[in-house]
mmCIF file of C-alpha atoms and ligand atoms in Angstrom:
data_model
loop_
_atom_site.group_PDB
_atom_site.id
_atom_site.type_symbol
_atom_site.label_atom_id
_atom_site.label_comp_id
_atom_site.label_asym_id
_atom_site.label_seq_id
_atom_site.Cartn_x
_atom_site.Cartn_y
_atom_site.Cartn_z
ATOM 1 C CA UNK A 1 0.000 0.000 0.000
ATOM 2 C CA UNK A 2 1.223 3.527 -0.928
ATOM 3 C CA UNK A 3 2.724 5.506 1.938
ATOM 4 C CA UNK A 4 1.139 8.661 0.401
ATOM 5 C CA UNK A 5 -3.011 8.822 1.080
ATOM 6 C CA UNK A 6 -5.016 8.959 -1.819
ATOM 7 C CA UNK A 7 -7.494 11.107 -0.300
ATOM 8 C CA UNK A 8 -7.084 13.610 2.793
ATOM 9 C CA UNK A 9 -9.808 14.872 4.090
ATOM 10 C CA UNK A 10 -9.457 18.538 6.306
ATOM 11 C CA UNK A 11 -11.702 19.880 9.426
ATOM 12 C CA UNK A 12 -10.113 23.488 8.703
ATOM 13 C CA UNK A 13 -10.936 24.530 12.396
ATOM 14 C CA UNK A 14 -9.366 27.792 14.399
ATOM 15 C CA UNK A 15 -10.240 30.920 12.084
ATOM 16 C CA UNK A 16 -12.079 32.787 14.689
ATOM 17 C CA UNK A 17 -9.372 31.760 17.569
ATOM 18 C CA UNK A 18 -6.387 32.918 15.351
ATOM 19 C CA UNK A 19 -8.136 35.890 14.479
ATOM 20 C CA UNK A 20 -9.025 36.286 18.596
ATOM 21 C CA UNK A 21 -5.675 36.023 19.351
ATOM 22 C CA UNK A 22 -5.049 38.654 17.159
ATOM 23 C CA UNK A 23 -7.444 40.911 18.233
ATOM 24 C CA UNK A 24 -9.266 41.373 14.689
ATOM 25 C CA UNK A 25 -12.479 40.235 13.157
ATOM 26 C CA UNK A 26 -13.294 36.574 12.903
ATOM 27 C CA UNK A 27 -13.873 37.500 9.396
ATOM 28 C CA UNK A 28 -10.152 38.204 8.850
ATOM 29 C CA UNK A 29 -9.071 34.429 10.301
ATOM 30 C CA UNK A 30 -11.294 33.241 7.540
ATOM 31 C CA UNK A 31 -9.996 35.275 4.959
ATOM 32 C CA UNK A 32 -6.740 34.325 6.443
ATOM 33 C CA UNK A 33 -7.920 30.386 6.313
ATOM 34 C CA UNK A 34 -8.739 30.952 2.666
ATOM 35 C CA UNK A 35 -5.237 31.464 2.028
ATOM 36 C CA UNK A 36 -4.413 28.160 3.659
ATOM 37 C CA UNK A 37 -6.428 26.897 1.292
ATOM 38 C CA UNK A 38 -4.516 27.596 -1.170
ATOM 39 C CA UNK A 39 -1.059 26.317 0.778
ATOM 40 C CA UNK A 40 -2.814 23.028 1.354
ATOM 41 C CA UNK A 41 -3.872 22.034 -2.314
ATOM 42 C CA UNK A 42 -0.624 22.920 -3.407
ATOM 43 C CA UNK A 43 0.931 20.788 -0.929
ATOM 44 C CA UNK A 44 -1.581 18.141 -2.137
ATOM 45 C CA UNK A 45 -0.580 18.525 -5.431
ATOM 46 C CA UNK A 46 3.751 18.266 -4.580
ATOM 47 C CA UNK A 47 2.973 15.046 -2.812
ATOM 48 C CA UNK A 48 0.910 13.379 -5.344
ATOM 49 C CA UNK A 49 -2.374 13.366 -3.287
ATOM 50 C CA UNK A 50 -5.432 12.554 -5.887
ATOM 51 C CA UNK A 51 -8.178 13.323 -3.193
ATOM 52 C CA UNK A 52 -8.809 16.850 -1.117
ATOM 53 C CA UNK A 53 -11.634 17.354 0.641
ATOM 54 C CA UNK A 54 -12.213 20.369 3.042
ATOM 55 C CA UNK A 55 -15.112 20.795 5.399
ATOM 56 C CA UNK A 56 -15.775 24.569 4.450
ATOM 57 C CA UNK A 57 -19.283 25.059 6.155
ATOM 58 C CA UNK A 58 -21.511 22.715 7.627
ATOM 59 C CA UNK A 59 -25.178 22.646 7.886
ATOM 60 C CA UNK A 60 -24.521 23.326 12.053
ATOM 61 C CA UNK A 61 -22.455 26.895 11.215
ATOM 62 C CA UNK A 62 -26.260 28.482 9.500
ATOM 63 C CA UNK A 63 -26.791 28.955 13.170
ATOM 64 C CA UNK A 64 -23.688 31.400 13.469
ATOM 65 C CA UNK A 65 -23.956 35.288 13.415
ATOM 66 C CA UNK A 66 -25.770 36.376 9.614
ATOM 67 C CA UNK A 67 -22.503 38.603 9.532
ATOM 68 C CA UNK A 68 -20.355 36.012 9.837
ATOM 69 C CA UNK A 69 -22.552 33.440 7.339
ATOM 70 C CA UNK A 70 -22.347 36.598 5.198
ATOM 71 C CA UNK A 71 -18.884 36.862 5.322
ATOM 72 C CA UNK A 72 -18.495 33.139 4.590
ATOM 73 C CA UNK A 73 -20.690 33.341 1.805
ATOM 74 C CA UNK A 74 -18.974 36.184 0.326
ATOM 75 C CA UNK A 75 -15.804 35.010 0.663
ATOM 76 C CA UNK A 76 -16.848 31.561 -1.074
ATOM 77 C CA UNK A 77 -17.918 32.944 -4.439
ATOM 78 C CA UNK A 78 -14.925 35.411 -4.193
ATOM 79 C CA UNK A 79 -12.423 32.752 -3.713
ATOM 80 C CA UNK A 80 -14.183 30.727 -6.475
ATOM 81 C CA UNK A 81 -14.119 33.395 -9.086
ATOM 82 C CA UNK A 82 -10.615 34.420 -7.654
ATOM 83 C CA UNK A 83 -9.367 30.921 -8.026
ATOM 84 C CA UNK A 84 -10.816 28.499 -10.887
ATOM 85 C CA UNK A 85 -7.898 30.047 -13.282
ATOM 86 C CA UNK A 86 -5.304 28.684 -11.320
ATOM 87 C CA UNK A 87 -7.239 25.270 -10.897
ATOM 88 C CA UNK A 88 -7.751 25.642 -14.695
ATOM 89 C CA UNK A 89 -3.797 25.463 -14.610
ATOM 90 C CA UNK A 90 -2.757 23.330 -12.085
ATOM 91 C CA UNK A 91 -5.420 20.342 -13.903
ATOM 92 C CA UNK A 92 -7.598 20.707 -10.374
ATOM 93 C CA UNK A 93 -11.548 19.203 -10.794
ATOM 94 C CA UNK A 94 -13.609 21.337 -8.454
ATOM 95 C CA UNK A 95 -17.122 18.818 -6.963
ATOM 96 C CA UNK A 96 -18.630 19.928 -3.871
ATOM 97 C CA UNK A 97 -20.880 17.943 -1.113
ATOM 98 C CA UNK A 98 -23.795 19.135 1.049
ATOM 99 C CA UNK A 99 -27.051 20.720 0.940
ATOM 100 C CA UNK A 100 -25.978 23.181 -1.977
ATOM 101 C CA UNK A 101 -29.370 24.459 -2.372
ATOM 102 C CA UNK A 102 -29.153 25.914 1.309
ATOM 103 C CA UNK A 103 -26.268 28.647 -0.229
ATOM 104 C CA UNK A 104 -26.980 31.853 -1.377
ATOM 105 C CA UNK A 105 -28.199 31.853 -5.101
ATOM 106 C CA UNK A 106 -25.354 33.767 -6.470
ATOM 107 C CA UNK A 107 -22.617 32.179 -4.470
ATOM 108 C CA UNK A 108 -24.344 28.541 -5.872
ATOM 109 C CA UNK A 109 -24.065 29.577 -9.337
ATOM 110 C CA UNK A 110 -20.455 30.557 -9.093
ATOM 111 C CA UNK A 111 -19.889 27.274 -7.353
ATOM 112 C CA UNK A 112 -22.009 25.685 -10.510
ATOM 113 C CA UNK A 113 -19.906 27.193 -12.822
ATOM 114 C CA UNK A 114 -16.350 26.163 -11.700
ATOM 115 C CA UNK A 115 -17.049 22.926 -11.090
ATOM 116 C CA UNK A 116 -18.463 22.826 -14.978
ATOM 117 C CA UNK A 117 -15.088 24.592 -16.176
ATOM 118 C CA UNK A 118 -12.773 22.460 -14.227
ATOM 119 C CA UNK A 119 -15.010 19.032 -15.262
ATOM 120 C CA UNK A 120 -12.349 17.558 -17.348
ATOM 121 C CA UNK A 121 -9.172 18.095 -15.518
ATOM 122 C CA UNK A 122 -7.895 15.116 -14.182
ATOM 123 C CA UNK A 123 -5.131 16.006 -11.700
ATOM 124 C CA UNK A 124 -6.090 16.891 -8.031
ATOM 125 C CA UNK A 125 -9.943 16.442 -7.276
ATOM 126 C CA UNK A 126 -10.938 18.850 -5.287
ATOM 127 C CA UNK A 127 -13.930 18.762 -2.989
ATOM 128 C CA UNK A 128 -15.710 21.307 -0.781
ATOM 129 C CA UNK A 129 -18.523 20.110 1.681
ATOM 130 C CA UNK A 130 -21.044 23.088 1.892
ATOM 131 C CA UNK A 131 -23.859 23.430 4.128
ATOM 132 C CA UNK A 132 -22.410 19.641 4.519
ATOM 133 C CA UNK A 133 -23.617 17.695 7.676
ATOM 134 C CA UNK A 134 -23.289 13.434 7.712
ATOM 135 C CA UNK A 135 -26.249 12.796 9.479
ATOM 136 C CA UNK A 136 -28.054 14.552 7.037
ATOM 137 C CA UNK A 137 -26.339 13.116 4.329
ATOM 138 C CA UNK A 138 -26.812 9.761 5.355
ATOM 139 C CA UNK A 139 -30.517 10.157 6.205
ATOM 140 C CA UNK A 140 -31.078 11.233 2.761
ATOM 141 C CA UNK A 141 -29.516 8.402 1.203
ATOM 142 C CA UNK A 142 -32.232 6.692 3.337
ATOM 143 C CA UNK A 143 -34.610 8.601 2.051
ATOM 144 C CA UNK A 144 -33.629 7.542 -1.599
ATOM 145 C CA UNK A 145 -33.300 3.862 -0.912
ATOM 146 C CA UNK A 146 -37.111 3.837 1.066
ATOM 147 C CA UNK A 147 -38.502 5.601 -2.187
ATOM 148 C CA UNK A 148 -37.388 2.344 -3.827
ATOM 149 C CA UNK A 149 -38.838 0.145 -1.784
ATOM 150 C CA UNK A 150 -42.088 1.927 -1.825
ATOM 151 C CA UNK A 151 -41.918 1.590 -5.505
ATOM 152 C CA UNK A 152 -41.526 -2.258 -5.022
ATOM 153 C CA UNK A 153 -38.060 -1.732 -7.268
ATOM 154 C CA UNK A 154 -35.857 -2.511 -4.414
ATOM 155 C CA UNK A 155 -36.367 -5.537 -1.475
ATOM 156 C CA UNK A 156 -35.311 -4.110 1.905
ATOM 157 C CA UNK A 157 -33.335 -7.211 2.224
ATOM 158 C CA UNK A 158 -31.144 -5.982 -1.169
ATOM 159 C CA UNK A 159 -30.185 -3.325 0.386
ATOM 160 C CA UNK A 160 -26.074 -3.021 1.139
ATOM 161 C CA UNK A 161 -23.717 -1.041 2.385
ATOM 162 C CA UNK A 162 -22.586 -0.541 -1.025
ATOM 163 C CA UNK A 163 -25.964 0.749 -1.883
ATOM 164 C CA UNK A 164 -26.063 3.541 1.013
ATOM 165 C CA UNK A 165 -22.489 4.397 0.263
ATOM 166 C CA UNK A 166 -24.199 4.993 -3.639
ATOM 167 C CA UNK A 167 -26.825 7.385 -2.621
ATOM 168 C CA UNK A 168 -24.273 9.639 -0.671
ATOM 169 C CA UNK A 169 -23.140 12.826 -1.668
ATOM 170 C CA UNK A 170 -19.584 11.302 -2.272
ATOM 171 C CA UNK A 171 -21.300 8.427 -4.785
ATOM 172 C CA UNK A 172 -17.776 7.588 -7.037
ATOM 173 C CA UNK A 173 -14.780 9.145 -4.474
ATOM 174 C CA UNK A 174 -12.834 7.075 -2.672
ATOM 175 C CA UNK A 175 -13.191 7.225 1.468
ATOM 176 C CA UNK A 176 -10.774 9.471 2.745
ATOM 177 C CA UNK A 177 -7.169 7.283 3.982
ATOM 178 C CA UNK A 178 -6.393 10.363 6.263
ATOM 179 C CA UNK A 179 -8.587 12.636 8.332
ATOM 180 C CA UNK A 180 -6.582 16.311 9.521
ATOM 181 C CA UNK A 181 -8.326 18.148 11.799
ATOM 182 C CA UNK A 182 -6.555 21.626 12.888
ATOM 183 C CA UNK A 183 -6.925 23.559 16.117
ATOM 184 C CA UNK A 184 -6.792 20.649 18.666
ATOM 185 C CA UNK A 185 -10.825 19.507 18.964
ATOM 186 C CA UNK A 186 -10.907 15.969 19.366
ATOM 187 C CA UNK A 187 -13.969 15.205 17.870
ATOM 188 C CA UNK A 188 -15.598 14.777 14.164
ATOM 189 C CA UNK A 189 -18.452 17.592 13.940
ATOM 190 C CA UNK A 190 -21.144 15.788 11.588
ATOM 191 C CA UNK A 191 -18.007 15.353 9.219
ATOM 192 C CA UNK A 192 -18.084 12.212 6.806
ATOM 193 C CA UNK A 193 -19.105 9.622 9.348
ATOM 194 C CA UNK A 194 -19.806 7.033 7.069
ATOM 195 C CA UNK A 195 -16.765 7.763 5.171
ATOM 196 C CA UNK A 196 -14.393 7.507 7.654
ATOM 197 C CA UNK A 197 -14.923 4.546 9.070
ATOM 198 C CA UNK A 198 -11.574 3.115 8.740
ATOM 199 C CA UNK A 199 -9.376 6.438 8.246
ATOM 200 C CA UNK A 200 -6.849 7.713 9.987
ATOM 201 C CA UNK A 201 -6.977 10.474 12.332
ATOM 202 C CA UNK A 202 -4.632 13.367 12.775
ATOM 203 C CA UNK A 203 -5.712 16.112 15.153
ATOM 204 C CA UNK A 204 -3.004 19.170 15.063
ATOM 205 C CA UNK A 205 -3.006 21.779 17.561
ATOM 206 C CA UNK A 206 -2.102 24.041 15.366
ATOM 207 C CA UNK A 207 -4.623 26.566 14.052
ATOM 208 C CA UNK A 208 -5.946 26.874 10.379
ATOM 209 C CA UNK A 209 -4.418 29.990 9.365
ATOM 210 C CA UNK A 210 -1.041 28.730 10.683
ATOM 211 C CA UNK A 211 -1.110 24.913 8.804
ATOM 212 C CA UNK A 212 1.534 24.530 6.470
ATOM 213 C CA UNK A 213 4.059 22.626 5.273
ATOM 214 C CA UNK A 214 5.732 21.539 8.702
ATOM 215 C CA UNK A 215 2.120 20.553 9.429
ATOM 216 C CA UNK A 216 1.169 18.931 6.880
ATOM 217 C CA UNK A 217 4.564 16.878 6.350
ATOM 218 C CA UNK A 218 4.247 15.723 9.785
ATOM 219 C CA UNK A 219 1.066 14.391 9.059
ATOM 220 C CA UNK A 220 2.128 12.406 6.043
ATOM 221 C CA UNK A 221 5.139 11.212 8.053
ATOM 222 C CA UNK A 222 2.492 10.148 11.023
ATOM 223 C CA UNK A 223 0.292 8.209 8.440
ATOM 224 C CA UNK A 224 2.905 6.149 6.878
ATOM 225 C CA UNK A 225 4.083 5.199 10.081
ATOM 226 C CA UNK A 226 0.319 4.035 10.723
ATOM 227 C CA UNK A 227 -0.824 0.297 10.565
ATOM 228 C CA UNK A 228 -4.040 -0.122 8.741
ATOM 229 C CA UNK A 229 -5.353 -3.433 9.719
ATOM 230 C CA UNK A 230 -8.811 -2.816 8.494
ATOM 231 C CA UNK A 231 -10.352 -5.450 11.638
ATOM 232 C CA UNK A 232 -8.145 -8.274 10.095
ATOM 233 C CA UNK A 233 -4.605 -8.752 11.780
HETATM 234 C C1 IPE B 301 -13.440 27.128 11.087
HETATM 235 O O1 IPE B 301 -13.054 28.080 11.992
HETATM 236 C C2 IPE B 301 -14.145 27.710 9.908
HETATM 237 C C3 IPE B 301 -15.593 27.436 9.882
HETATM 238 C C4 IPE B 301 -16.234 26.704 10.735
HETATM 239 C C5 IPE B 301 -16.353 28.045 8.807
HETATM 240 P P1 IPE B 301 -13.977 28.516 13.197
HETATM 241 O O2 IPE B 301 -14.742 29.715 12.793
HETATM 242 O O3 IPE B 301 -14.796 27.384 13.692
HETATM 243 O O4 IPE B 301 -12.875 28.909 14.269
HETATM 244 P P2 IPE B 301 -12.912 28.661 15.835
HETATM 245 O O5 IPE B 301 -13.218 27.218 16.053
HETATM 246 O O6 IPE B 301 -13.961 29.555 16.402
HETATM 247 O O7 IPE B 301 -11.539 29.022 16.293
HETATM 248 C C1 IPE B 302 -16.378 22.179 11.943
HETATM 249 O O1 IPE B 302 -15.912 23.196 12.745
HETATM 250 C C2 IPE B 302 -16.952 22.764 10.670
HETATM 251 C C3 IPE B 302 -15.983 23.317 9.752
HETATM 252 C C4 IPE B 302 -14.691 23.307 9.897
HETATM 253 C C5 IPE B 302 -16.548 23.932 8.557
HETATM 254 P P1 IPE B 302 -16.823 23.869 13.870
HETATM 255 O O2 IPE B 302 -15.995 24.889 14.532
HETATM 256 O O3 IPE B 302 -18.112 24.297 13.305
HETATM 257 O O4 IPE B 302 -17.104 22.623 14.825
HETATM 258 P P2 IPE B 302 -17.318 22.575 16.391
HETATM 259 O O5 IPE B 302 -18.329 23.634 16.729
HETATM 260 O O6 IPE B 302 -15.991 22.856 17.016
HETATM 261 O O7 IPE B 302 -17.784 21.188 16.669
HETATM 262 MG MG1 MG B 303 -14.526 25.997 15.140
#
């Protein structure tokens, strides 16, 4: 097995205590984590990593300040306008997860039309979850599979894991080998539960705006050090 993950998936956590540390806006430690944004896909893309996917806004953080959902918001489309040159460039697909319909019209038709520009590239896949939440992912895979059954096109005893994992947003991408999550919170925050079931975890204590390359090398050096015995050895 390849020392190098596949897929990484990020909890970018510790904008607003970065920016609270600085004494500015919690607006400013997201711009800042925007940046770091940036920092990690190219460090994705030096080490050969097919898979990114970064928890940007979950379905939970609609129940923050509307100036800070604002800012969010803002900064989304801006950073997706700003941006889908350079993934034009660097071969990067743009897909995104979640309950897309929940985001701002404008801000979802920018998101529309970078992932359309950036469909054929075939280096880095990149992949935002917005207005993402598991639970709600997963029940709505439910959903799709009891629709089935009502129609009498699927036996509730048919039904597989493989089936579930089918109706998820993530339908196609592999699970993620290694999950980061920044600013020190041991826990997973409605974040890919289904899809993580057997990937590592790295929590740093280091915050968002600060993860770089030290970082994120010492990650990659903690994951090939990892045994994954998948339940078998
Ligand atoms: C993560 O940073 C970014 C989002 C959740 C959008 P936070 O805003 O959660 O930062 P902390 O956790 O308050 O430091
Ligand atoms: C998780 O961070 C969500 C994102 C990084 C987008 P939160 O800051 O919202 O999570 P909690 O509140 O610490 O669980
Ligand atoms: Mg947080």
């Amino acid at each position: 097995m390849s020392s190098i993950p596949q897929h990484i998936a990020i909890i970018m956590d510790g904008n607003g205590r970065w920016a609270k540390q600085k004494g500015i806006l919690r607006a400013k430690g997201h711009e800042e984590g925007g940046q770091t944004v940036q920092r990690a896909l190219d460090l994705c893309l030096e080490h050969g990593v097919k898979w990114l996917t970064l928890y940007a806004f979950s379905t939970e953080n609609w129940g923050r300040s509307k100036m800070e959902v604002s800012a969010l918001m803002n900064m989304l489309e801006k950073y997706l306008q700003e941006r889908t040159p350079e993934m034009m460039e660097k071969n990067v697909r743009l897909h995104a997860i979640g309950e897309l319909y929940m985001l701002p019209e404008k801000c979802r038709r920018q998101l529309e039309q970078s992932i359309e520009a950036t469909r054929n590239n075939d280096g880095l896949n990149l992949v935002l979850a917005l207005s993402y939440g598991s639970r709600q992912e997963i029940t709505a895979a439910a959903r799709k599979l009891a629709e089935q059954v009502q129609d009498g096109t699927l036996q509730p005893q048919a039904i597989t894991p493989d089936m579930l994992a089918a109706n998820l947003y993530t339908a196609g991408m592999p699970d993620p080998d290694l999950l980061i999550r920044t600013s020190g919170e041991m826990r997973i925050s409605n974040y890919l539960l289904w899809q993580i079931s057997y990937s590592e975890l790295y929590v740093t204590d280091v915050l968002w705006p600060d993860f770089g390359r030290t970082e994120f090398e010492a990650a990659l050096a903690e994951y090939a050090r990892r045994e994954r015995r998948y339940g078998k050895r």
